[in-house]
CSV table of C-alpha atoms in Angstrom, one decimal:
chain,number,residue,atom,x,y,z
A,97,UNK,CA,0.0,0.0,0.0
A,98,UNK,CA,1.2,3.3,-0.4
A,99,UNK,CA,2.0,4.7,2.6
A,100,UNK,CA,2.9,8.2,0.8
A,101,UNK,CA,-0.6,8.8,0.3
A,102,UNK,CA,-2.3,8.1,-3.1
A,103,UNK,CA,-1.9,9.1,-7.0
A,104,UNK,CA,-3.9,11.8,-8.4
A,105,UNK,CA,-5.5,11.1,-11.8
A,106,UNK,CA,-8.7,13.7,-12.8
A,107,UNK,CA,-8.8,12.6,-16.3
A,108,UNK,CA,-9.0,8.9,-16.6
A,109,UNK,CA,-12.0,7.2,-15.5
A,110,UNK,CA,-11.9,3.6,-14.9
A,111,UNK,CA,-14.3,0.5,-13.4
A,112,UNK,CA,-12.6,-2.4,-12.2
A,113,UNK,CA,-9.2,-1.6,-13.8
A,114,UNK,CA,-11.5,-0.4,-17.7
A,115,UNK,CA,-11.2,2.7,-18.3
A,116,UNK,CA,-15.0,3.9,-19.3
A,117,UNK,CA,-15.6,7.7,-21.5
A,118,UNK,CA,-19.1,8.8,-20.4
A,119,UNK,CA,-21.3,9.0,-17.8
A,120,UNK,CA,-23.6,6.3,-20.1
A,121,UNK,CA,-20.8,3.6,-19.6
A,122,UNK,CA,-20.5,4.2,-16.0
A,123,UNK,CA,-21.6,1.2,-14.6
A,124,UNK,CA,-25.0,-0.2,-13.4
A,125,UNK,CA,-24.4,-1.6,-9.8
A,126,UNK,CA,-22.3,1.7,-8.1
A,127,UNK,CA,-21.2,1.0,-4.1
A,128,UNK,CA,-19.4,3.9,-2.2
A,129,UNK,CA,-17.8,3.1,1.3
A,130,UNK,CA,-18.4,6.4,3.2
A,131,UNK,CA,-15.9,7.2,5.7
A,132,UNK,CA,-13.8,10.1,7.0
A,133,UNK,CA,-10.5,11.8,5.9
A,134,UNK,CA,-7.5,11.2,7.6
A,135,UNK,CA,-3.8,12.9,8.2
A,136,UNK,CA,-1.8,10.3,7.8
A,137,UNK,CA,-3.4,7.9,4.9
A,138,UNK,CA,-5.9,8.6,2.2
A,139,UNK,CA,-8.8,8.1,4.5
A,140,UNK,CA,-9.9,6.1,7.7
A,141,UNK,CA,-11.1,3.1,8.4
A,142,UNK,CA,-10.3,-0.7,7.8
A,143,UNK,CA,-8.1,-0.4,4.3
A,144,UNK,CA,-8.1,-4.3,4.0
A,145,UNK,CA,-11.7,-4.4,4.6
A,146,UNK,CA,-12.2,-2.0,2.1
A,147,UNK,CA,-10.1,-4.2,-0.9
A,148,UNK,CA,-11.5,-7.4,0.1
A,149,UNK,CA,-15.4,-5.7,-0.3
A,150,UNK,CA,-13.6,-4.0,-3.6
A,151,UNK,CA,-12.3,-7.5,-4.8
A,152,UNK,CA,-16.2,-9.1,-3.9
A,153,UNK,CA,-18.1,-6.2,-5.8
A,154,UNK,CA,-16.1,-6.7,-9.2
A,155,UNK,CA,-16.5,-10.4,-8.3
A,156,UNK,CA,-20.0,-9.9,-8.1
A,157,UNK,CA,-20.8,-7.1,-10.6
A,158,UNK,CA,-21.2,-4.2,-9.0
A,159,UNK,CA,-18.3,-1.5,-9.0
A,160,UNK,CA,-17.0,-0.1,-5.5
A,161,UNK,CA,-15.2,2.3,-4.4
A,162,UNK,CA,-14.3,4.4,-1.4
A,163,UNK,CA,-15.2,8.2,-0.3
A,164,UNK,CA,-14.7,10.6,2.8
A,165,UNK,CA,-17.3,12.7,3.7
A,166,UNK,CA,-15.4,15.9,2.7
A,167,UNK,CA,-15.5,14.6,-0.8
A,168,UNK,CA,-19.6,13.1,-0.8
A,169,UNK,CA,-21.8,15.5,-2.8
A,170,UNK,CA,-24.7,15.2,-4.2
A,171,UNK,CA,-25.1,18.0,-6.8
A,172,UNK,CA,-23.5,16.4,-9.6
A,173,UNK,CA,-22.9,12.8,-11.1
A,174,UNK,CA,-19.2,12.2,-10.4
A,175,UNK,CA,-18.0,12.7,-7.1
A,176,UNK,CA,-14.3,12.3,-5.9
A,177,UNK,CA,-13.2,8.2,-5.0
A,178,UNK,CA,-10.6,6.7,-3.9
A,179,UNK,CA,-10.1,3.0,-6.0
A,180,UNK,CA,-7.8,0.4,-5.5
A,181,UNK,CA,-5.2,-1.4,-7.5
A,182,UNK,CA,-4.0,-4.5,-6.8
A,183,UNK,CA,-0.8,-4.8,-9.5
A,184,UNK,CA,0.9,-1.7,-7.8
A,185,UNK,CA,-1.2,-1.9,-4.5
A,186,UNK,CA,-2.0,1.8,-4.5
A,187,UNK,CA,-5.2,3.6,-3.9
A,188,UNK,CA,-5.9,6.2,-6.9
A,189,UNK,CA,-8.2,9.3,-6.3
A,190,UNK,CA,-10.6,9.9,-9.6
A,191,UNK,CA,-13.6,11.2,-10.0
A,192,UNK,CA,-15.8,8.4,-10.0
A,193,UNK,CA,-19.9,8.1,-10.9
A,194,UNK,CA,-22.1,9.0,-7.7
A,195,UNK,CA,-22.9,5.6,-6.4
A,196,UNK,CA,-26.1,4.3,-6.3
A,197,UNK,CA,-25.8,2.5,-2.5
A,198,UNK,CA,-23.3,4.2,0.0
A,199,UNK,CA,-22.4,1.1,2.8
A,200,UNK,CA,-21.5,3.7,6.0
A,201,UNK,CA,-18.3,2.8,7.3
A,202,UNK,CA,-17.4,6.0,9.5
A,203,UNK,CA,-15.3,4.5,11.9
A,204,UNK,CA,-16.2,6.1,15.3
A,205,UNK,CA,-18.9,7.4,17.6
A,206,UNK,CA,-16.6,10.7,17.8
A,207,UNK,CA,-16.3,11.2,14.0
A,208,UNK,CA,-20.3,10.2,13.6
A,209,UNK,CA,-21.0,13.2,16.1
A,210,UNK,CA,-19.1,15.9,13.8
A,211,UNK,CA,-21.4,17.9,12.1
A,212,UNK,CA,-19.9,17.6,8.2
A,213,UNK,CA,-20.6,13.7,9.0
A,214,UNK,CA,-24.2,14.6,10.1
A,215,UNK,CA,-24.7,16.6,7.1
A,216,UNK,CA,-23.3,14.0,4.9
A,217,UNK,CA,-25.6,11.5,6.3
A,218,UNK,CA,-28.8,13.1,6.5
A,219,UNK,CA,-28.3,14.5,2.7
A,220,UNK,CA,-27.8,10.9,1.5
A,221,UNK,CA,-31.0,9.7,3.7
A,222,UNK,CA,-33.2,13.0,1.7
A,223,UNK,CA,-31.7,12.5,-1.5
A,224,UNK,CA,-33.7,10.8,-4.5
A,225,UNK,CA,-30.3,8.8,-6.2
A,226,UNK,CA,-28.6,7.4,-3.3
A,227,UNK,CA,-29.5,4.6,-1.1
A,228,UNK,CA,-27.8,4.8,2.4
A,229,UNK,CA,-28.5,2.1,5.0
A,230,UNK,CA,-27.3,1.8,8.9
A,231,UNK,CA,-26.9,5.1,9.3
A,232,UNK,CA,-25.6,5.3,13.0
A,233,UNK,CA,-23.7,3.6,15.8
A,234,UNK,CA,-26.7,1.9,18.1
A,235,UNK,CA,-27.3,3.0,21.7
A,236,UNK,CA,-27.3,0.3,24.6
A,237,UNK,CA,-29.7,2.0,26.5
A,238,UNK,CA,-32.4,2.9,23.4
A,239,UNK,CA,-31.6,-0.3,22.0
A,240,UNK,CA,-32.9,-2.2,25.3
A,241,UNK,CA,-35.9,0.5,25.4
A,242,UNK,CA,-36.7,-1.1,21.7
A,243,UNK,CA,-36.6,-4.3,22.6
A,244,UNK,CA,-38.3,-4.4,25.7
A,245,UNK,CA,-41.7,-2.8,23.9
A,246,UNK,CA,-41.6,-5.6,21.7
A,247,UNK,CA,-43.5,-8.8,22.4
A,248,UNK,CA,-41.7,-10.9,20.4
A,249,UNK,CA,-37.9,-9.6,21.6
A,250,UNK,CA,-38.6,-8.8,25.3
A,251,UNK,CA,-38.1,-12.0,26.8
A,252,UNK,CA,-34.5,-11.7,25.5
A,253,UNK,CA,-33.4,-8.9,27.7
A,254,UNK,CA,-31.6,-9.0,31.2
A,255,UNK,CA,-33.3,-6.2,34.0
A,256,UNK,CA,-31.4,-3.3,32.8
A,257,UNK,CA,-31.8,0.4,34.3
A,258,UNK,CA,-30.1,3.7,32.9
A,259,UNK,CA,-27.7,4.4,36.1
A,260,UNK,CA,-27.4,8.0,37.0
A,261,UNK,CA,-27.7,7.4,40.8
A,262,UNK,CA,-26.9,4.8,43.5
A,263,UNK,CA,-30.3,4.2,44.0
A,264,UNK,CA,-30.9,2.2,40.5
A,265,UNK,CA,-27.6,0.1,41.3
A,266,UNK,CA,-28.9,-1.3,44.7
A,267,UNK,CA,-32.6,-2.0,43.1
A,268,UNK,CA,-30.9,-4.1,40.8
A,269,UNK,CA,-28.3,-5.6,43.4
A,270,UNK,CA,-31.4,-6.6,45.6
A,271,UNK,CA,-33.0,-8.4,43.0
A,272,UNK,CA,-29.6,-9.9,41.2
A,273,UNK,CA,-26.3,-10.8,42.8
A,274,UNK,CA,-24.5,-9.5,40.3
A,275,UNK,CA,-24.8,-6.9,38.0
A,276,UNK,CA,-22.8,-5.3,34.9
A,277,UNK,CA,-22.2,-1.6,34.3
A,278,UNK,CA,-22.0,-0.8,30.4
A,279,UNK,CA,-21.2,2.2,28.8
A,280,UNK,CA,-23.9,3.0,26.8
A,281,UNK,CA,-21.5,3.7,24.1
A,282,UNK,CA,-19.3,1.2,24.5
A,283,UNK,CA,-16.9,-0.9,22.0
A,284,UNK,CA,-15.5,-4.7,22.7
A,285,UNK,CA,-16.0,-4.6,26.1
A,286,UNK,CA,-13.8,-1.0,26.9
A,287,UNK,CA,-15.8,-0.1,30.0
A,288,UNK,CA,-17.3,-2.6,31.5
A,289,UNK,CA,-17.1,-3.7,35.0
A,290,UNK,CA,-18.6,-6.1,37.3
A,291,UNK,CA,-20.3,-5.8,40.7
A,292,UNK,CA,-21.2,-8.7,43.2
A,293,UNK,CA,-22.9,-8.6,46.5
A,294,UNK,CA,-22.0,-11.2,48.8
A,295,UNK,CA,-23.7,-11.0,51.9
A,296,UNK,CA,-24.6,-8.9,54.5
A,297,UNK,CA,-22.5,-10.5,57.2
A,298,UNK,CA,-18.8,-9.9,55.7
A,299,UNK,CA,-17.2,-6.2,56.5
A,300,UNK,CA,-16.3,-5.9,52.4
A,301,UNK,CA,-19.6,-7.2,51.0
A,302,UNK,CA,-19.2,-5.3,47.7
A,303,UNK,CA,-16.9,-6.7,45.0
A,304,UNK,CA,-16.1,-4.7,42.0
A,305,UNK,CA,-14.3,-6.2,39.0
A,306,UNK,CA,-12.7,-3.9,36.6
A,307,UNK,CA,-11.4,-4.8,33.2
A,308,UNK,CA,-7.7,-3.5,32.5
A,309,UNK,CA,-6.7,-4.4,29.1
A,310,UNK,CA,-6.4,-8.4,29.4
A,311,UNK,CA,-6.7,-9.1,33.3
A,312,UNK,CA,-9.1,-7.3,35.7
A,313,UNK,CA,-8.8,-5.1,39.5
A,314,UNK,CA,-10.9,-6.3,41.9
A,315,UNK,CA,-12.0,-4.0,44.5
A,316,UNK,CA,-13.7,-4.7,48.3
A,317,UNK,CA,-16.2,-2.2,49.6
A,318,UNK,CA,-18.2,-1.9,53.0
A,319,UNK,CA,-21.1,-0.3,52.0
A,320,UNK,CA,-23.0,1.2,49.2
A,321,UNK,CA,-22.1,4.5,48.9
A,322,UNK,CA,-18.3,3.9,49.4
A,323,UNK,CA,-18.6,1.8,46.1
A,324,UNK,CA,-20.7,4.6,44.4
A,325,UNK,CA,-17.8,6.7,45.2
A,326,UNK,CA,-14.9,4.8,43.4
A,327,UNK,CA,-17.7,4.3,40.2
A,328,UNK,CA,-18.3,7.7,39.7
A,329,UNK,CA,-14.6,7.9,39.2
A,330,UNK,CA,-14.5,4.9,36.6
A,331,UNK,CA,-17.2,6.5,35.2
A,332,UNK,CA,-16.7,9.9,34.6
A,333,UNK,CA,-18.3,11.7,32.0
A,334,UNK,CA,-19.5,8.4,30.4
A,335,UNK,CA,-23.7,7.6,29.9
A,336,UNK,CA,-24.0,4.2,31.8
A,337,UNK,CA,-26.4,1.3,32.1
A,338,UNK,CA,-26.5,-1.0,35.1
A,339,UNK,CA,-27.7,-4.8,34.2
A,340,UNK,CA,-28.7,-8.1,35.4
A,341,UNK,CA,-25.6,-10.3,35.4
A,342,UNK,CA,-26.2,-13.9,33.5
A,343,UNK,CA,-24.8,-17.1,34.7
A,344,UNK,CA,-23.3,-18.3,31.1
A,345,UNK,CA,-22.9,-21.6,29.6
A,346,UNK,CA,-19.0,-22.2,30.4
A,347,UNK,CA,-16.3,-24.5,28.4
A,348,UNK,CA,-13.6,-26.1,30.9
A,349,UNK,CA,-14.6,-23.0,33.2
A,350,UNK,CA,-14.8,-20.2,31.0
A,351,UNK,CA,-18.5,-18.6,30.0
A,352,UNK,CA,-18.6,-18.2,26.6
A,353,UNK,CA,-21.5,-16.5,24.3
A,354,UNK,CA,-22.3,-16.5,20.8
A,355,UNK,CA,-21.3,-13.7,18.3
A,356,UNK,CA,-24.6,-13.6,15.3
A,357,UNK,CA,-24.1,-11.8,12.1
A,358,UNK,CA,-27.3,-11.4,10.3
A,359,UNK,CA,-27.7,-9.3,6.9
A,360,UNK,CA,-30.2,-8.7,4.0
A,361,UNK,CA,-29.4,-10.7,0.9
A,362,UNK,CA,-30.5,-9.9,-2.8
A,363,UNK,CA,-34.3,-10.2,-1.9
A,364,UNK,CA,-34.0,-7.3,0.9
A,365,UNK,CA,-35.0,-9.8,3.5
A,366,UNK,CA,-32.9,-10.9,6.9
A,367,UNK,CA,-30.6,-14.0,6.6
A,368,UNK,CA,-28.5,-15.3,9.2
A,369,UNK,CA,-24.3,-15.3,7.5
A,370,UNK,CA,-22.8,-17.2,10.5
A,371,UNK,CA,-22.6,-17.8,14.1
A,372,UNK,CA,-19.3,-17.2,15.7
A,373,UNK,CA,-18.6,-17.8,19.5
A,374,UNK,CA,-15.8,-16.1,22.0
A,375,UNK,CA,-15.1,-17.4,25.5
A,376,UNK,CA,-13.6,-15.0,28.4
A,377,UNK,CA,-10.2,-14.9,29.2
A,378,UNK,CA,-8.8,-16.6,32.1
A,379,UNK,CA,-9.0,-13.0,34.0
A,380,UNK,CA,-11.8,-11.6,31.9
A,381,UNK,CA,-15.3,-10.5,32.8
A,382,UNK,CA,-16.1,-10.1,29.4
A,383,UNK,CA,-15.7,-12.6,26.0
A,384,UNK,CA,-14.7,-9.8,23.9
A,385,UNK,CA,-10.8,-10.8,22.1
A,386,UNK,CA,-9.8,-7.3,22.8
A,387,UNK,CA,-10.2,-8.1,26.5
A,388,UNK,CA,-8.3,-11.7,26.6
A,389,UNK,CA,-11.1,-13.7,25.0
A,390,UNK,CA,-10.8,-15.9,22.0
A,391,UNK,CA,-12.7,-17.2,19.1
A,392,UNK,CA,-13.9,-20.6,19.3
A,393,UNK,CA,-16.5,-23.5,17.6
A,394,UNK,CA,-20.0,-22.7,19.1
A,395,UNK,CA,-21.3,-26.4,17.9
A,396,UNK,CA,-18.1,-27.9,20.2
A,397,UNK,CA,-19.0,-26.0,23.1
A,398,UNK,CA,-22.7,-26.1,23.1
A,399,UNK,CA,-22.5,-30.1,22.7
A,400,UNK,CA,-20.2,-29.8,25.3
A,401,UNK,CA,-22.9,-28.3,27.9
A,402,UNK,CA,-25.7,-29.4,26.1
A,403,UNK,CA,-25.3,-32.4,24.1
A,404,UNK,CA,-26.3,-32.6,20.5
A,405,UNK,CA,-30.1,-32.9,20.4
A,406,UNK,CA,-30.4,-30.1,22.8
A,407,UNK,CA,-27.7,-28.1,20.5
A,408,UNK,CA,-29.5,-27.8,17.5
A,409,UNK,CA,-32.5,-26.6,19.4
A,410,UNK,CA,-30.7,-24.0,20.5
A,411,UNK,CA,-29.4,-23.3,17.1
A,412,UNK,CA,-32.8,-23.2,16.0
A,413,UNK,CA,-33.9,-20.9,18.7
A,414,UNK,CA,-31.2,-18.4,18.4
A,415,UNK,CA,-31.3,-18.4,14.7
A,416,UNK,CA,-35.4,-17.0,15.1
A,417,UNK,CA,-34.3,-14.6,18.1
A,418,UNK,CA,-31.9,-12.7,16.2
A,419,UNK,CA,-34.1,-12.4,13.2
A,420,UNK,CA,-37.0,-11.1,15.8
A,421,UNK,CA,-34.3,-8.8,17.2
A,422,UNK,CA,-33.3,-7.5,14.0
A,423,UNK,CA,-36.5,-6.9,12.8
A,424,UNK,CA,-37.7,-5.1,15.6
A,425,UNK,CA,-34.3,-2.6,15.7
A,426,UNK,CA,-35.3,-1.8,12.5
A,427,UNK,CA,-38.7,-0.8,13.1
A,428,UNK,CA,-38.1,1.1,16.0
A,429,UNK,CA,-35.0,3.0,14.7
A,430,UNK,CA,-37.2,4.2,11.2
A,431,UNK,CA,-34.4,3.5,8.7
A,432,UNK,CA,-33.0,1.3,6.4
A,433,UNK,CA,-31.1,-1.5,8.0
A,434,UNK,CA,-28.4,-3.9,5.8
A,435,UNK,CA,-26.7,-5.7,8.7
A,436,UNK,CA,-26.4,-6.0,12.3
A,437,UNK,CA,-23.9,-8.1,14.4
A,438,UNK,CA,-25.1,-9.6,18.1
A,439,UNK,CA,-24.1,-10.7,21.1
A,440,UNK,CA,-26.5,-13.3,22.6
A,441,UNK,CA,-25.6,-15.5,25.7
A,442,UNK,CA,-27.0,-18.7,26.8
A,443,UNK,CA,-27.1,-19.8,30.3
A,444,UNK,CA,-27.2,-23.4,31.9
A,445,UNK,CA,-30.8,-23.9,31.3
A,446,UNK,CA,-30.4,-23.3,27.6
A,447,UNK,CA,-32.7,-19.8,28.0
A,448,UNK,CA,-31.4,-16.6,25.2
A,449,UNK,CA,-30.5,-13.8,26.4
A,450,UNK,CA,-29.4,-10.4,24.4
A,451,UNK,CA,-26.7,-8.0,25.5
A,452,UNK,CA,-25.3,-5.8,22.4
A,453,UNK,CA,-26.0,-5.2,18.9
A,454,UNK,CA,-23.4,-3.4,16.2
A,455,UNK,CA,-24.4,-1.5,13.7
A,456,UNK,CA,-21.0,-1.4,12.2
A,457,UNK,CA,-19.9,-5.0,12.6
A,458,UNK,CA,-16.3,-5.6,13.0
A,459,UNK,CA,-14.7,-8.1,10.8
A,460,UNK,CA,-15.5,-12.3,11.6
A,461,UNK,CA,-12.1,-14.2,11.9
A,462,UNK,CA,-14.3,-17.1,10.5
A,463,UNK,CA,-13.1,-17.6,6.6
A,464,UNK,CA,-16.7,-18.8,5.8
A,465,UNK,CA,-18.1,-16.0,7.6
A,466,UNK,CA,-16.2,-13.8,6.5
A,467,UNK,CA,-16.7,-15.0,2.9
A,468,UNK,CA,-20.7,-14.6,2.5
A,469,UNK,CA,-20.7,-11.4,4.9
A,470,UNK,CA,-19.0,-9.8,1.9
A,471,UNK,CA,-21.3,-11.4,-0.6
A,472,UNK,CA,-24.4,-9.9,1.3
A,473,UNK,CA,-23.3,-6.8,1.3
A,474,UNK,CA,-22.8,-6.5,-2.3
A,475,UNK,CA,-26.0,-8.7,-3.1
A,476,UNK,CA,-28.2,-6.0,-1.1
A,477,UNK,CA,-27.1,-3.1,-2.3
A,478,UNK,CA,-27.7,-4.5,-5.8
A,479,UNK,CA,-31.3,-5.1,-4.3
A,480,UNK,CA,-31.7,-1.2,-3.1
A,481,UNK,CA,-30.6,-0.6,-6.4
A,482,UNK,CA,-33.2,-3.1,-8.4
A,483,UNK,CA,-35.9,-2.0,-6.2
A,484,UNK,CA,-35.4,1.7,-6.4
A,485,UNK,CA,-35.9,1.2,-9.7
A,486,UNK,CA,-39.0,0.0,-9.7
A,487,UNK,CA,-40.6,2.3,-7.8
């Protein structure tokens, strides 16, 4: 790749390495990546990602391309894109057709709250030649107020509370022996922490568990308001839910849950691309990899807990909750929706239970995962595309 930053070309215009003369050859199928300028390298964002979606779109038939919000505008029919080469392994900037689907890829919650980004955004939602779906990070806390409404999703979610005072930690503690704080706008686990309750009749009765990179801080406190104390120092200015802990299915020790990608394919409908599954680190109060966890076979360690018959069940079961979860975030949020990864956990009775959905999913490790996630993300946007059409 070109660390220098890319090449300049305004005059030649090319799709998939063939150089095209008129807007009337540009091609049918147009996919922009929408993310954010940066400093150092053309733009931000996972560049890898970005080729491999590039290689699976010319696979596929449909051109692709990448663009910063600086450079997204709607008032012509070429706009500024970055494409990629794979002889020389450089990123070219052209001007490039307006897409037809842009696939938001801005990186962060901080970059998705600067107003250019908003602008960006909301013009591609209003505008009459662009489809745009998923456009914004999801909210713990509105996400578990969506779910909850819903018959068909609510008896997926822990007790959860929005905590802003001591007084909605110890409801929860006196129903729950343990309980998990979240940042509301958390990512792979950054945040979270862990409080236990165990018993009146010790001087310490308060455990907290804090995660430090890969092991965790445990901390003893007498009473209540000493450990509101020390949170409101972890927590700082950060929005935070408080929730019921869930005692996980565990593999030689070690709770594990189940990572769900789910995506529209080319008839616009949900379909589940794979099931992944991470189990915590030895120190770990979380499952996220970031945090010590690691990637493993959910079929091995369900049948390890579960045994087979009881296993695909459960793969049944989850398989029809994260579509109902899906469907319902969609509703409630009012926009267009492509794909959505989840976190669902399964305790020791076998019962689902929902803790996190992504809006931006990070990349599966899974090769066959990772294979038909790309797929689906061209084969939908050539479905907005079709269907726009017909309208």
């Amino acid at each position: 790749m070109n660390a220098a930053g890319p090449k300049t070309n305004h005059s030649v215009h090319t799709v998939n390495g063939t150089p095209y003369l008129s807007l009337q050859e540009a091609p049918e199928h147009t996919l922009a990546i929408l993310t954010t300028h940066d400093e150092d390298r053309p733009f931000k964002g996972n560049h890898l990602n970005f080729i491999d979606l590039i290689a699976k779109g010319k696979e596929l038939g449909t051109f692709v391309y990448v663009v910063t919000v600086k450079d997204m505008r709607m008032s012509g029919k070429r706009v500024p894109g970055y494409t990629y080469d794979e002889e020389t392994k450089n990123w070219t900037h052209q001007m490039l057709p307006l897409p037809n689907v842009v696939y938001n890829r801005i990186p962060t919650r901080t970059d998705e709250l600067q107003s250019d980004v908003q602008q960006t955004i909301e013009a591609c939602l209003r505008s009459s030649q662009v489809r745009l779906f998923n456009p914004s990070f999801f909210n713990k806390w509105t996400l578990f107020e969506w779910l909850s409404k819903a018959k068909t999703t609510k008896k997926f979610i822990p007790a959860t509370k929005r905590l802003s005072q001591s007084v909605e930690l110890d409801s929860l503690l006196q129903q729950h022996p343990i309980v998990y704080l979240k940042p509301v706008r958390g990512k792979a686990g950054k945040g979270i922490m862990k409080v236990e309750r165990i018993g009146a009749r010790t001087k310490l009765p308060y455990l907290l568990t804090m995660q430090n990179d890969k092991a965790s801080v445990v901390t003893r406190h007498p009473h209540l308001g000493h450990l509101w104390n020390k949170l409101k120092t972890m927590m700082t200015s950060e929005e935070y839910i408080v929730q019921q802990g869930i005692s996980l299915a565990s593999f030689n020790k070690r709770p594990f849950d189940l990572r769900v990608l789910v995506q529209k394919n080319h008839l616009g409908q949900w379909s589940l691309t794979g099931i992944g599954a991470r189990v915590a680190g030895k120190q770990s109060i979380t499952t996220h990899v970031p945090r010590g966890g690691r990637i493993d076979e959910p079929e091995k360690l369900l049948n390890a807990v579960f045994g087979p018959e009881l296993t695909k069940s459960i793969f049944v079961r989850v398989k029809t909750a994260a579509f109902a979860i899906a469907r319902q975030i969609e509703k409630a949020s009012g926009h267009i929706l492509g794909e959505m990864s989840m976190d669902l956990g399964i305790d020791g009775a076998g019962q689902i239970w929902f803790f996190e959905a992504n809006s931006r999913p990070m990349k599966f490790d899974e090769p066959d995962i990772r294979k038909k996630s790309l797929e689906r993300i061209i084969q939908y946007s050539q479905f907005l595309v079709k269907s726009r059409k017909k309208k």
